Amino acid sequence: MSVLLLQLAGPLQSWGDSSRFVRRETRNEPTKSGVIGMLASAQGRSREDPIEDLLRISFGVRIEQRGRVIRDLQTEKSLIRKRNSNKFDKEMPLTYRYYLSDARFLVALSADRSVLETLEHAIHSPKWPLYLGRRSCPPDYPLSLGVRDEYADVRQALGSEPWHASDWYRRRYKYPDLEVVCDALEGENAVAQSDLPLSFSTGGRRYADRAVCRYRIPNPDKLRNESNDNGQPPSFESTGEDDPMNFM
């Protein structure tokens, strides 16, 4: 198995997994459904095309740079007014939309090399525009950091890959521990997250729960620059479920 690394960064990102109606929230990290949707868009798949092959790819995210949550208020109305009235012909309710500002993430995808090479080629030459959760959130480039054979799986890649934070963030925060969110292994302490897409069909999108494991790791750059006193590898400590809107 090989690992494809993606760097997701941009002015704004939004990764919802359960938001509906007038309140559109975001998680603190990319969802599996959002990344699979981006890959399907790069390959030129329609919303009616099957995605079962993409669901078999192992998935994990490392939060390189947390960013901050911001709120935008949006509404929509027609340009035509009702007859003999000051009201517009069509008015939509005010919606609350949340975004991550100045956030950066490292995404690891594990599968056969041939599968990952096909996806990487699509990312470099996408059939449809790519975005970070919502169409109003274009990504910074490069998106792909390449297919790697030196990593055995997603967790090894996320535990070993150098830190990809911005220069200003590095100056402000000296080697912080990094949070990893990945597919849980059987029997592992995990939480359920509704971001496993079964269909993107316009007739009705369908999602299933995914078992997710969260833990923190020492910053790989710190480990490279500071000697380990006891020579033992770092232990992973579960952080449990985070509040996605930072309200706690």
Short mmCIF file of C-alpha atoms in Angstrom, two decimals:
data_model
loop_
_atom_site.label_atom_id
_atom_site.label_comp_id
_atom_site.label_asym_id
_atom_site.label_seq_id
_atom_site.Cartn_x
_atom_site.Cartn_y
_atom_site.Cartn_z
CA MET A 1 0.00 0.00 0.00
CA SER A 2 1.12 3.55 -0.75
CA VAL A 3 0.05 6.91 0.67
CA LEU A 4 -1.09 10.03 -1.18
CA LEU A 5 -0.58 13.25 0.78
CA LEU A 6 -2.75 16.31 0.21
CA GLN A 7 -2.24 19.78 1.65
CA LEU A 8 -5.57 21.55 2.17
CA ALA A 9 -5.11 25.26 2.73
CA GLY A 10 -6.87 28.42 1.64
CA PRO A 11 -8.36 31.69 2.92
CA LEU A 12 -11.61 29.90 3.86
CA GLN A 13 -12.73 26.31 4.34
CA SER A 14 -16.00 24.78 5.53
CA TRP A 15 -16.52 21.09 6.32
CA GLY A 16 -20.05 20.34 7.49
CA ASP A 17 -21.30 16.86 8.35
CA SER A 18 -24.77 17.41 9.77
CA SER A 19 -25.81 21.02 9.12
CA ARG A 20 -29.20 21.67 7.57
CA PHE A 21 -31.55 24.54 6.84
CA VAL A 22 -30.49 28.03 8.03
CA ARG A 23 -27.49 27.07 10.19
CA ARG A 24 -24.48 25.66 8.26
CA GLU A 25 -21.71 24.76 10.67
CA THR A 26 -18.19 23.47 10.06
CA ARG A 27 -16.03 20.90 11.75
CA ASN A 28 -12.50 21.74 12.85
CA GLU A 29 -11.01 19.47 10.15
CA PRO A 30 -11.89 18.17 6.66
CA THR A 31 -14.53 15.46 6.50
CA LYS A 32 -14.14 12.23 4.56
CA SER A 33 -17.25 13.10 2.53
CA GLY A 34 -15.80 16.51 1.61
CA VAL A 35 -12.46 15.08 0.46
CA ILE A 36 -14.11 12.22 -1.48
CA GLY A 37 -16.37 14.76 -3.15
CA MET A 38 -13.32 16.79 -4.16
CA LEU A 39 -11.63 13.69 -5.61
CA ALA A 40 -14.78 12.73 -7.51
CA SER A 41 -15.02 16.26 -8.90
CA ALA A 42 -11.38 16.13 -10.02
CA GLN A 43 -12.10 12.91 -11.91
CA GLY A 44 -15.17 14.42 -13.58
CA ARG A 45 -17.70 12.13 -11.94
CA SER A 46 -21.31 13.25 -11.94
CA ARG A 47 -23.44 13.21 -8.81
CA GLU A 48 -25.12 10.04 -10.07
CA ASP A 49 -21.89 8.10 -10.62
CA PRO A 50 -20.96 5.39 -8.11
CA ILE A 51 -18.27 6.18 -5.50
CA GLU A 52 -17.85 2.78 -3.80
CA ASP A 53 -14.23 2.53 -4.95
CA LEU A 54 -13.37 5.83 -3.25
CA LEU A 55 -14.98 4.70 0.02
CA ARG A 56 -12.45 1.87 0.32
CA ILE A 57 -9.54 4.32 0.59
CA SER A 58 -8.13 4.70 4.11
CA PHE A 59 -8.42 8.30 5.30
CA GLY A 60 -6.76 10.47 7.92
CA VAL A 61 -6.20 14.17 8.68
CA ARG A 62 -3.58 16.03 10.70
CA ILE A 63 -4.41 19.55 11.82
CA GLU A 64 -1.34 21.60 10.89
CA GLN A 65 -2.82 25.02 11.64
CA ARG A 66 -6.13 25.40 13.44
CA GLY A 67 -7.26 28.72 12.05
CA ARG A 68 -10.33 30.34 13.57
CA VAL A 69 -14.08 29.99 13.10
CA ILE A 70 -15.87 32.95 11.51
CA ARG A 71 -19.57 33.48 10.78
CA ASP A 72 -21.15 34.93 7.65
CA LEU A 73 -24.79 35.97 7.32
CA GLN A 74 -26.33 35.36 3.89
CA THR A 75 -29.71 35.77 2.29
CA GLU A 76 -31.17 35.64 -1.20
CA LYS A 77 -33.96 37.48 -2.96
CA SER A 78 -35.21 38.06 -6.49
CA LEU A 79 -34.83 41.37 -8.32
CA ILE A 80 -38.54 41.53 -9.06
CA ARG A 81 -40.96 43.05 -6.58
CA LYS A 82 -44.50 41.87 -6.01
CA ARG A 83 -47.20 43.91 -7.73
CA ASN A 84 -48.35 46.86 -5.64
CA SER A 85 -45.93 45.93 -2.86
CA ASN A 86 -42.46 46.81 -1.60
CA LYS A 87 -41.73 43.14 -0.98
CA PHE A 88 -39.70 41.08 -3.39
CA ASP A 89 -41.26 38.27 -5.40
CA LYS A 90 -38.98 35.70 -3.74
CA GLU A 91 -37.10 36.05 -0.46
CA MET A 92 -35.07 33.35 1.27
CA PRO A 93 -34.53 33.30 5.04
CA LEU A 94 -31.32 34.58 6.59
CA THR A 95 -28.74 31.79 6.92
CA TYR A 96 -25.79 31.50 9.30
CA ARG A 97 -22.72 30.01 7.60
CA TYR A 98 -19.53 29.16 9.47
CA TYR A 99 -16.04 28.93 7.97
CA LEU A 100 -12.49 28.15 9.05
CA SER A 101 -10.14 31.03 8.31
CA ASP A 102 -6.37 30.55 7.71
CA ALA A 103 -6.48 26.83 8.52
CA ARG A 104 -4.15 24.19 7.07
CA PHE A 105 -4.47 20.42 7.03
CA LEU A 106 -2.45 17.41 5.95
CA VAL A 107 -4.65 14.64 4.49
CA ALA A 108 -3.35 11.09 4.00
CA LEU A 109 -5.04 8.58 1.69
CA SER A 110 -3.87 4.96 1.61
CA ALA A 111 -4.59 2.49 -1.23
CA ASP A 112 -2.82 0.66 -4.05
CA ARG A 113 -0.32 2.87 -5.84
CA SER A 114 -2.19 2.63 -9.16
CA VAL A 115 -5.36 4.00 -7.52
CA LEU A 116 -3.50 6.88 -5.89
CA GLU A 117 -1.60 7.76 -9.07
CA THR A 118 -4.92 8.04 -10.92
CA LEU A 119 -6.26 10.37 -8.24
CA GLU A 120 -3.11 12.48 -8.20
CA HIS A 121 -3.26 12.91 -11.97
CA ALA A 122 -6.90 14.04 -11.65
CA ILE A 123 -5.95 16.56 -8.94
CA HIS A 124 -3.29 18.09 -11.21
CA SER A 125 -5.75 18.24 -14.15
CA PRO A 126 -9.23 18.41 -12.62
CA LYS A 127 -12.33 18.04 -14.80
CA TRP A 128 -14.36 20.28 -12.50
CA PRO A 129 -13.32 23.12 -10.17
CA LEU A 130 -12.05 21.99 -6.77
CA TYR A 131 -13.06 23.60 -3.50
CA LEU A 132 -12.61 23.12 0.23
CA GLY A 133 -16.05 22.04 1.40
CA ARG A 134 -18.06 24.77 -0.35
CA ARG A 135 -17.87 26.28 -3.82
CA SER A 136 -16.95 29.65 -2.32
CA CYS A 137 -13.74 28.17 -0.84
CA PRO A 138 -11.03 27.66 -3.50
CA PRO A 139 -7.85 25.85 -2.40
CA ASP A 140 -4.28 27.04 -2.40
CA TYR A 141 -1.88 25.15 -4.63
CA PRO A 142 -0.17 22.74 -4.78
CA LEU A 143 -2.85 20.43 -3.43
CA SER A 144 -0.91 17.19 -3.86
CA LEU A 145 2.36 16.48 -2.08
CA GLY A 146 2.82 13.26 -4.05
CA VAL A 147 2.41 9.51 -3.69
CA ARG A 148 4.78 8.15 -1.04
CA ASP A 149 6.07 4.60 -0.71
CA GLU A 150 8.12 5.17 2.46
CA TYR A 151 4.99 5.11 4.62
CA ALA A 152 3.19 1.85 5.34
CA ASP A 153 -0.18 3.43 6.16
CA VAL A 154 -2.07 6.61 6.95
CA ARG A 155 -1.01 6.78 10.59
CA GLN A 156 2.67 6.37 9.90
CA ALA A 157 2.48 9.13 7.29
CA LEU A 158 0.68 11.53 9.62
CA GLY A 159 3.07 10.72 12.45
CA SER A 160 6.24 11.21 10.40
CA GLU A 161 5.60 13.82 7.70
CA PRO A 162 7.20 17.24 8.40
CA TRP A 163 4.97 19.99 9.76
CA HIS A 164 3.33 22.03 6.95
CA ALA A 165 2.20 25.14 8.83
CA SER A 166 2.63 28.68 7.49
CA ASP A 167 5.79 30.61 8.35
CA TRP A 168 3.91 33.12 10.53
CA TYR A 169 2.21 30.28 12.42
CA ARG A 170 5.56 28.60 13.04
CA ARG A 171 6.95 31.80 14.50
CA ARG A 172 3.97 32.24 16.80
CA TYR A 173 3.66 28.61 17.96
CA LYS A 174 6.86 26.71 18.65
CA TYR A 175 6.38 23.01 17.81
CA PRO A 176 2.85 22.45 19.18
CA ASP A 177 1.48 18.94 19.48
CA LEU A 178 -0.69 18.06 16.49
CA GLU A 179 -4.13 16.45 16.45
CA VAL A 180 -4.81 13.49 14.16
CA VAL A 181 -8.30 12.38 13.08
CA CYS A 182 -8.48 9.11 11.15
CA ASP A 183 -10.52 6.00 10.41
CA ALA A 184 -10.73 3.97 13.62
CA LEU A 185 -9.36 0.43 13.80
CA GLU A 186 -11.47 -2.46 15.01
CA GLY A 187 -11.81 -2.45 18.79
CA GLU A 188 -10.34 1.05 19.12
CA ASN A 189 -11.86 3.79 21.27
CA ALA A 190 -13.80 5.81 18.70
CA VAL A 191 -16.67 8.22 18.10
CA ALA A 192 -19.26 8.18 15.31
CA GLN A 193 -19.15 10.89 12.66
CA SER A 194 -21.76 11.15 9.90
CA ASP A 195 -19.44 11.85 6.96
CA LEU A 196 -19.26 8.60 4.99
CA PRO A 197 -20.99 9.42 1.68
CA LEU A 198 -23.17 6.70 0.17
CA SER A 199 -24.45 8.88 -2.67
CA PHE A 200 -24.08 12.48 -3.88
CA SER A 201 -27.23 12.14 -6.04
CA THR A 202 -29.32 15.24 -6.62
CA GLY A 203 -32.34 13.06 -5.83
CA GLY A 204 -31.14 12.77 -2.25
CA ARG A 205 -27.68 12.69 -0.71
CA ARG A 206 -27.10 9.81 1.68
CA TYR A 207 -24.46 9.47 4.41
CA ALA A 208 -23.53 6.83 6.94
CA ASP A 209 -21.71 7.03 10.27
CA ARG A 210 -17.95 6.47 10.30
CA ALA A 211 -15.94 5.33 13.32
CA VAL A 212 -13.33 8.02 13.98
CA CYS A 213 -10.30 8.00 16.27
CA ARG A 214 -8.74 11.22 17.59
CA TYR A 215 -5.35 11.51 19.23
CA ARG A 216 -2.45 13.91 19.59
CA ILE A 217 1.14 13.35 18.51
CA PRO A 218 4.35 15.27 19.23
CA ASN A 219 5.25 17.64 16.42
CA PRO A 220 7.50 15.69 13.99
CA ASP A 221 9.72 18.75 13.51
CA LYS A 222 10.29 18.91 17.28
CA LEU A 223 11.27 15.25 17.35
CA ARG A 224 13.78 15.89 14.59
CA ASN A 225 15.35 18.80 16.44
CA GLU A 226 15.29 17.52 20.00
CA SER A 227 16.73 14.23 21.22
CA ASN A 228 14.41 11.74 22.87
CA ASP A 229 15.71 11.15 26.40
CA ASN A 230 14.47 7.59 26.82
CA GLY A 231 14.65 6.56 23.19
CA GLN A 232 11.06 5.34 23.23
CA PRO A 233 8.49 6.26 20.55
CA PRO A 234 5.78 8.73 21.66
CA SER A 235 2.47 7.32 22.89
CA PHE A 236 -0.84 8.37 21.33
CA GLU A 237 -3.37 9.90 23.69
CA SER A 238 -7.02 10.07 22.66
CA THR A 239 -8.60 13.52 22.91
CA GLY A 240 -12.24 12.46 22.57
CA GLU A 241 -14.82 14.43 20.63
CA ASP A 242 -14.15 18.12 20.06
CA ASP A 243 -16.80 20.82 19.90
CA PRO A 244 -16.73 21.73 16.18
CA MET A 245 -17.87 25.31 16.73
CA ASN A 246 -15.51 26.08 19.64
CA PHE A 247 -18.43 27.03 21.86
CA MET A 248 -17.34 25.03 24.90
#
